[in-house]
Coordinates of C-alpha atoms in Angstrom, one line a residue:
X90 CA 21.2 -5.3 5.0
X91 CA 21.5 -1.5 5.4
X92 CA 20.8 0.7 8.4
X93 CA 17.6 2.0 7.0
X94 CA 16.1 -0.8 4.9
X95 CA 14.9 -3.9 6.8
X96 CA 13.3 -7.0 5.4
X97 CA 10.2 -5.0 4.6
X98 CA 11.5 -1.6 3.7
X99 CA 11.9 1.3 6.2
X100 CA 9.7 1.2 9.3
X101 CA 9.3 3.0 12.6
X102 CA 7.2 5.3 14.8
X103 CA 5.8 8.1 12.7
X104 CA 7.5 11.5 13.2
X105 CA 10.5 9.9 14.9
X106 CA 13.6 8.7 13.2
X107 CA 13.6 7.1 10.7
X108 CA 10.0 7.9 9.8
X109 CA 10.3 11.6 9.6
X110 CA 9.4 14.0 6.8
X111 CA 13.0 14.9 6.4
X112 CA 14.0 11.3 5.8
X113 CA 11.0 10.7 3.5
X114 CA 12.1 13.7 1.4
X115 CA 15.6 12.2 1.2
X116 CA 14.2 8.8 0.2
X117 CA 12.1 10.4 -2.5
X118 CA 15.1 12.2 -3.9
X119 CA 17.5 9.2 -3.7
X120 CA 15.0 6.8 -5.2
X121 CA 14.2 9.1 -8.1
X122 CA 17.9 9.7 -8.8
X123 CA 19.0 6.0 -8.6
X124 CA 16.1 4.5 -10.5
X125 CA 15.9 7.1 -13.2
X126 CA 19.6 6.5 -13.8
X127 CA 19.2 2.7 -13.9
X128 CA 15.9 2.5 -15.9
X129 CA 14.9 3.4 -19.4
X130 CA 11.1 3.4 -18.7
X131 CA 8.8 6.3 -18.2
X132 CA 10.0 9.0 -15.9
X133 CA 7.5 8.6 -13.1
X134 CA 7.1 7.0 -9.7
X135 CA 3.8 5.8 -8.2
X136 CA 3.1 6.7 -4.6
X137 CA 0.3 5.0 -2.6
X138 CA -0.5 4.6 1.1
X139 CA -2.9 3.1 3.7
X140 CA -5.2 5.2 6.0
X141 CA -2.7 6.2 8.8
X142 CA -2.8 9.9 9.7
X143 CA 0.9 10.1 9.2
X144 CA 0.5 9.1 5.6
X145 CA -0.3 12.6 4.6
X146 CA 3.0 13.9 5.9
X147 CA 5.1 11.2 4.4
X148 CA 3.2 11.3 1.0
X149 CA 3.9 15.0 0.6
X150 CA 7.6 14.7 1.6
X151 CA 8.2 11.8 -0.7
X152 CA 6.4 13.6 -3.6
X153 CA 8.5 16.7 -3.0
X154 CA 11.7 14.7 -3.1
X155 CA 10.7 12.8 -6.3
X156 CA 9.7 16.0 -8.1
X157 CA 12.9 17.8 -7.0
X158 CA 14.9 15.3 -9.0
X159 CA 13.0 15.8 -12.2
X160 CA 10.8 12.8 -11.9
X161 CA 7.0 12.9 -11.9
X162 CA 4.9 11.5 -9.0
X163 CA 1.6 9.7 -9.5
X164 CA -0.5 9.6 -6.3
X165 CA -3.1 6.9 -5.7
X166 CA -4.2 7.8 -2.2
X167 CA -5.2 4.9 0.0
X168 CA -4.9 1.7 -2.0
X169 CA -4.0 -1.9 -1.0
X170 CA -0.3 -2.7 -1.3
X171 CA -0.9 -5.3 -4.0
X172 CA -2.8 -2.7 -6.0
X173 CA 0.2 -0.3 -5.8
X174 CA 2.4 -3.2 -7.1
X175 CA 0.0 -3.9 -9.9
X176 CA -0.3 -0.2 -11.0
X177 CA 3.4 0.3 -10.8
X178 CA 3.9 -2.3 -13.5
X179 CA 0.7 -1.5 -15.4
X180 CA 1.5 2.2 -15.6
X181 CA 5.1 1.5 -16.6
X182 CA 6.6 3.5 -13.7
X183 CA 10.3 3.3 -12.8
X184 CA 9.2 2.4 -9.2
X185 CA 6.3 2.3 -6.8
X186 CA 6.4 3.4 -3.2
X187 CA 4.0 2.2 -0.5
X188 CA 3.5 4.2 2.7
X189 CA 2.3 1.7 5.3
X190 CA 3.3 -0.2 8.4
X191 CA 1.0 -3.2 7.4
X192 CA -0.7 -4.7 10.5
X193 CA 1.1 -2.4 13.0
X194 CA -0.9 0.2 15.0
X195 CA -1.5 3.7 13.6
X196 CA 1.5 5.2 15.5
X197 CA 3.9 3.3 13.1
X198 CA 4.5 3.8 9.5
X199 CA 6.8 2.6 6.8
X200 CA 8.2 3.1 3.3
X201 CA 8.4 0.1 0.9
X202 CA 9.8 0.5 -2.6
X203 CA 8.8 -1.7 -5.6
X204 CA 10.7 -2.0 -8.8
X205 CA 9.2 -1.3 -12.2
X206 CA 8.0 -5.0 -12.3
X207 CA 5.9 -4.5 -9.2
X208 CA 8.3 -6.7 -7.1
X209 CA 10.4 -5.7 -4.1
X210 CA 13.6 -3.9 -4.9
X211 CA 16.8 -6.0 -5.1
X212 CA 19.1 -5.5 -2.1
X213 CA 21.8 -3.9 -4.2
X214 CA 19.4 -1.1 -5.3
X215 CA 18.2 -0.5 -1.8
X216 CA 21.8 -0.3 -0.7
X217 CA 22.6 2.2 -3.4
X218 CA 19.6 4.3 -2.4
X219 CA 20.8 4.2 1.2
X220 CA 24.4 5.1 0.2
X221 CA 23.2 8.1 -1.8
X222 CA 21.2 9.3 1.2
X223 CA 24.1 9.0 3.6
X224 CA 26.7 10.5 1.2
X225 CA 24.8 13.8 0.8
X226 CA 25.8 13.9 -2.8
X227 CA 22.3 14.9 -4.0
X228 CA 22.8 18.3 -2.5
X229 CA 24.8 19.2 -5.6
X230 CA 22.5 17.4 -8.1
X231 CA 19.4 19.5 -8.9
X232 CA 17.7 19.9 -12.2
X233 CA 16.9 23.4 -13.5
X234 CA 13.4 24.8 -12.7
X235 CA 12.0 23.9 -16.1
X236 CA 12.8 20.2 -15.5
X237 CA 11.3 19.8 -12.0
X238 CA 8.8 16.9 -11.9
X239 CA 5.1 17.2 -11.6
X240 CA 2.7 15.5 -9.2
X241 CA -0.7 14.1 -10.4
X242 CA -3.4 12.3 -8.5
X243 CA -4.7 9.1 -10.2
X244 CA -8.4 9.4 -9.5
X245 CA -9.3 6.1 -11.0
X246 CA -6.5 4.1 -9.2
X247 CA -9.1 2.1 -7.1
X248 CA -11.2 1.4 -10.2
X249 CA -8.3 0.1 -12.1
X250 CA -7.3 -2.3 -9.3
X251 CA -10.9 -3.5 -8.8
X252 CA -11.2 -4.4 -12.5
X253 CA -7.9 -6.3 -12.3
X254 CA -9.0 -8.3 -9.2
X255 CA -12.4 -9.2 -10.9
X256 CA -10.5 -10.3 -14.0
X257 CA -8.8 -13.0 -12.0
X258 CA -12.2 -14.6 -11.1
X259 CA -13.3 -17.1 -13.7
X260 CA -16.0 -15.6 -16.0
X261 CA -18.2 -18.7 -15.8
X262 CA -18.7 -18.3 -12.0
X263 CA -20.2 -15.7 -9.7
X264 CA -20.8 -15.2 -6.0
X265 CA -24.6 -14.9 -6.2
X266 CA -26.3 -16.4 -3.1
X267 CA -23.2 -16.1 -1.0
X268 CA -23.3 -14.0 2.2
X269 CA -19.8 -12.6 3.0
X270 CA -18.5 -10.5 6.0
X271 CA -15.5 -8.3 5.3
X272 CA -13.4 -6.9 8.1
X273 CA -11.4 -4.1 6.4
X274 CA -9.3 -3.2 9.5
X275 CA -10.2 0.5 8.9
X276 CA -7.5 0.4 6.3
X277 CA -6.7 0.5 2.6
X278 CA -9.3 -2.1 1.6
X279 CA -12.3 -0.3 3.1
X280 CA -13.7 0.7 -0.3
X281 CA -12.0 -1.7 -2.7
X282 CA -12.9 -5.0 -1.1
X283 CA -16.7 -4.5 -0.7
X284 CA -17.0 -3.2 -4.3
X285 CA -15.2 -6.3 -5.7
X286 CA -17.3 -8.8 -3.8
X287 CA -20.6 -7.0 -4.5
X288 CA -19.9 -6.7 -8.2
X289 CA -19.1 -10.4 -8.3
X290 CA -22.7 -11.0 -6.9
X291 CA -22.2 -11.6 -3.2
X292 CA -24.3 -10.1 -0.4
X293 CA -21.7 -8.2 1.6
X294 CA -21.7 -7.1 5.2
X295 CA -18.8 -4.8 6.0
X296 CA -17.3 -4.1 9.4
X297 CA -14.4 -1.8 10.5
X298 CA -14.6 0.2 7.3
X299 CA -14.6 3.8 8.6
X300 CA -11.0 4.9 8.9
X301 CA -10.2 8.1 10.7
X302 CA -6.4 7.9 10.6
X303 CA -6.1 6.6 14.2
X304 CA -8.2 3.4 14.1
X305 CA -6.4 1.3 11.5
X306 CA -5.8 -2.3 12.8
X307 CA -7.3 -1.2 16.2
X308 CA -8.8 -4.5 17.6
X309 CA -9.8 -5.5 14.2
X310 CA -8.6 -7.0 10.9
X311 CA -6.4 -10.0 10.3
X312 CA -4.7 -9.8 13.7
X313 CA -8.0 -9.5 15.7
X314 CA -10.8 -11.6 14.2
X315 CA -13.2 -11.5 17.2
X316 CA -15.6 -9.0 15.5
X317 CA -15.5 -11.0 12.3
X318 CA -16.2 -14.4 14.0
X319 CA -19.1 -12.9 15.9
X320 CA -20.7 -11.1 12.9
X321 CA -20.4 -14.3 10.7
X322 CA -22.4 -16.2 13.3
X323 CA -24.9 -13.4 14.0
X324 CA -26.0 -13.0 10.3
X325 CA -25.5 -16.5 9.2
X326 CA -22.8 -15.7 6.7
X327 CA -21.1 -18.3 4.5
X328 CA -17.6 -16.9 5.1
X329 CA -15.7 -14.0 6.7
X330 CA -12.6 -12.4 5.4
X331 CA -10.3 -10.1 7.4
X332 CA -7.6 -7.9 5.9
X333 CA -4.8 -6.0 7.6
X334 CA -4.2 -2.3 7.3
X335 CA -2.6 -2.3 3.8
X336 CA -4.6 -5.4 2.6
X337 CA -1.7 -7.6 1.7
X338 CA -2.7 -10.1 4.5
X339 CA -5.9 -12.1 4.7
X340 CA -7.4 -14.4 7.4
X341 CA -10.6 -16.3 6.7
X342 CA -13.4 -17.5 9.0
X343 CA -15.7 -20.3 8.1
X344 CA -19.5 -20.4 8.5
X345 CA -19.2 -21.7 12.0
X346 CA -17.0 -18.8 13.1
X347 CA -13.9 -20.8 13.2
X348 CA -10.7 -19.0 12.1
X349 CA -8.7 -20.8 9.5
X350 CA -5.0 -21.0 9.4
X351 CA -3.3 -18.4 7.3
X352 CA -1.2 -21.2 5.9

């Protein structure tokens, strides 16, 4: 295990080492260099994030680093982590990068890198990216101006992921007649999740779906189900579902307001 990459990427307090704009720039450069060199796929990296205020800073720094190495950056904006993994593979990118600290408070942030298959990078690739950053060798590797990468925002990223999620639900079934409460943790699922369940026919009550950059996971979501349990009972819902900030974690509450084990 390297000094930067932990079991879930790089993580720390935003704007303090290692979660600084300077390091994000270096990670973008090193990731583009290493994966472009080791991959024959399309010359682009997908970048997505959750709703933390620091996501803007890190997104721009990563994008600058990627483009400076002659690789294109595709920006999804706030999107659940599984959606970024899906789109990385679907759009045939050499890598996908998630800017998120999952269920941690807004002060934290992180950088997680997916391979072209949408899976976590192998340790040897993470170690190579870290070695390149520490060596400083990229200072002397810069493409000419005509070969600098471009950045493009993928406006329909959310819609693509919504359609994928709906496609996993058997066509012969629907959720008509079900009342569902969704706690979106003021995070990446705040638009995606309600749309999916509504389009599958459910009556949806959404709570904690007004992110402001500072309220992600704040007394809500998968780690704090008090609001969800209370709302399920108040409106007589059939089930409640709570996501965490980047929507890769889910806790369910039954019709009696009882939280079910995540296992």
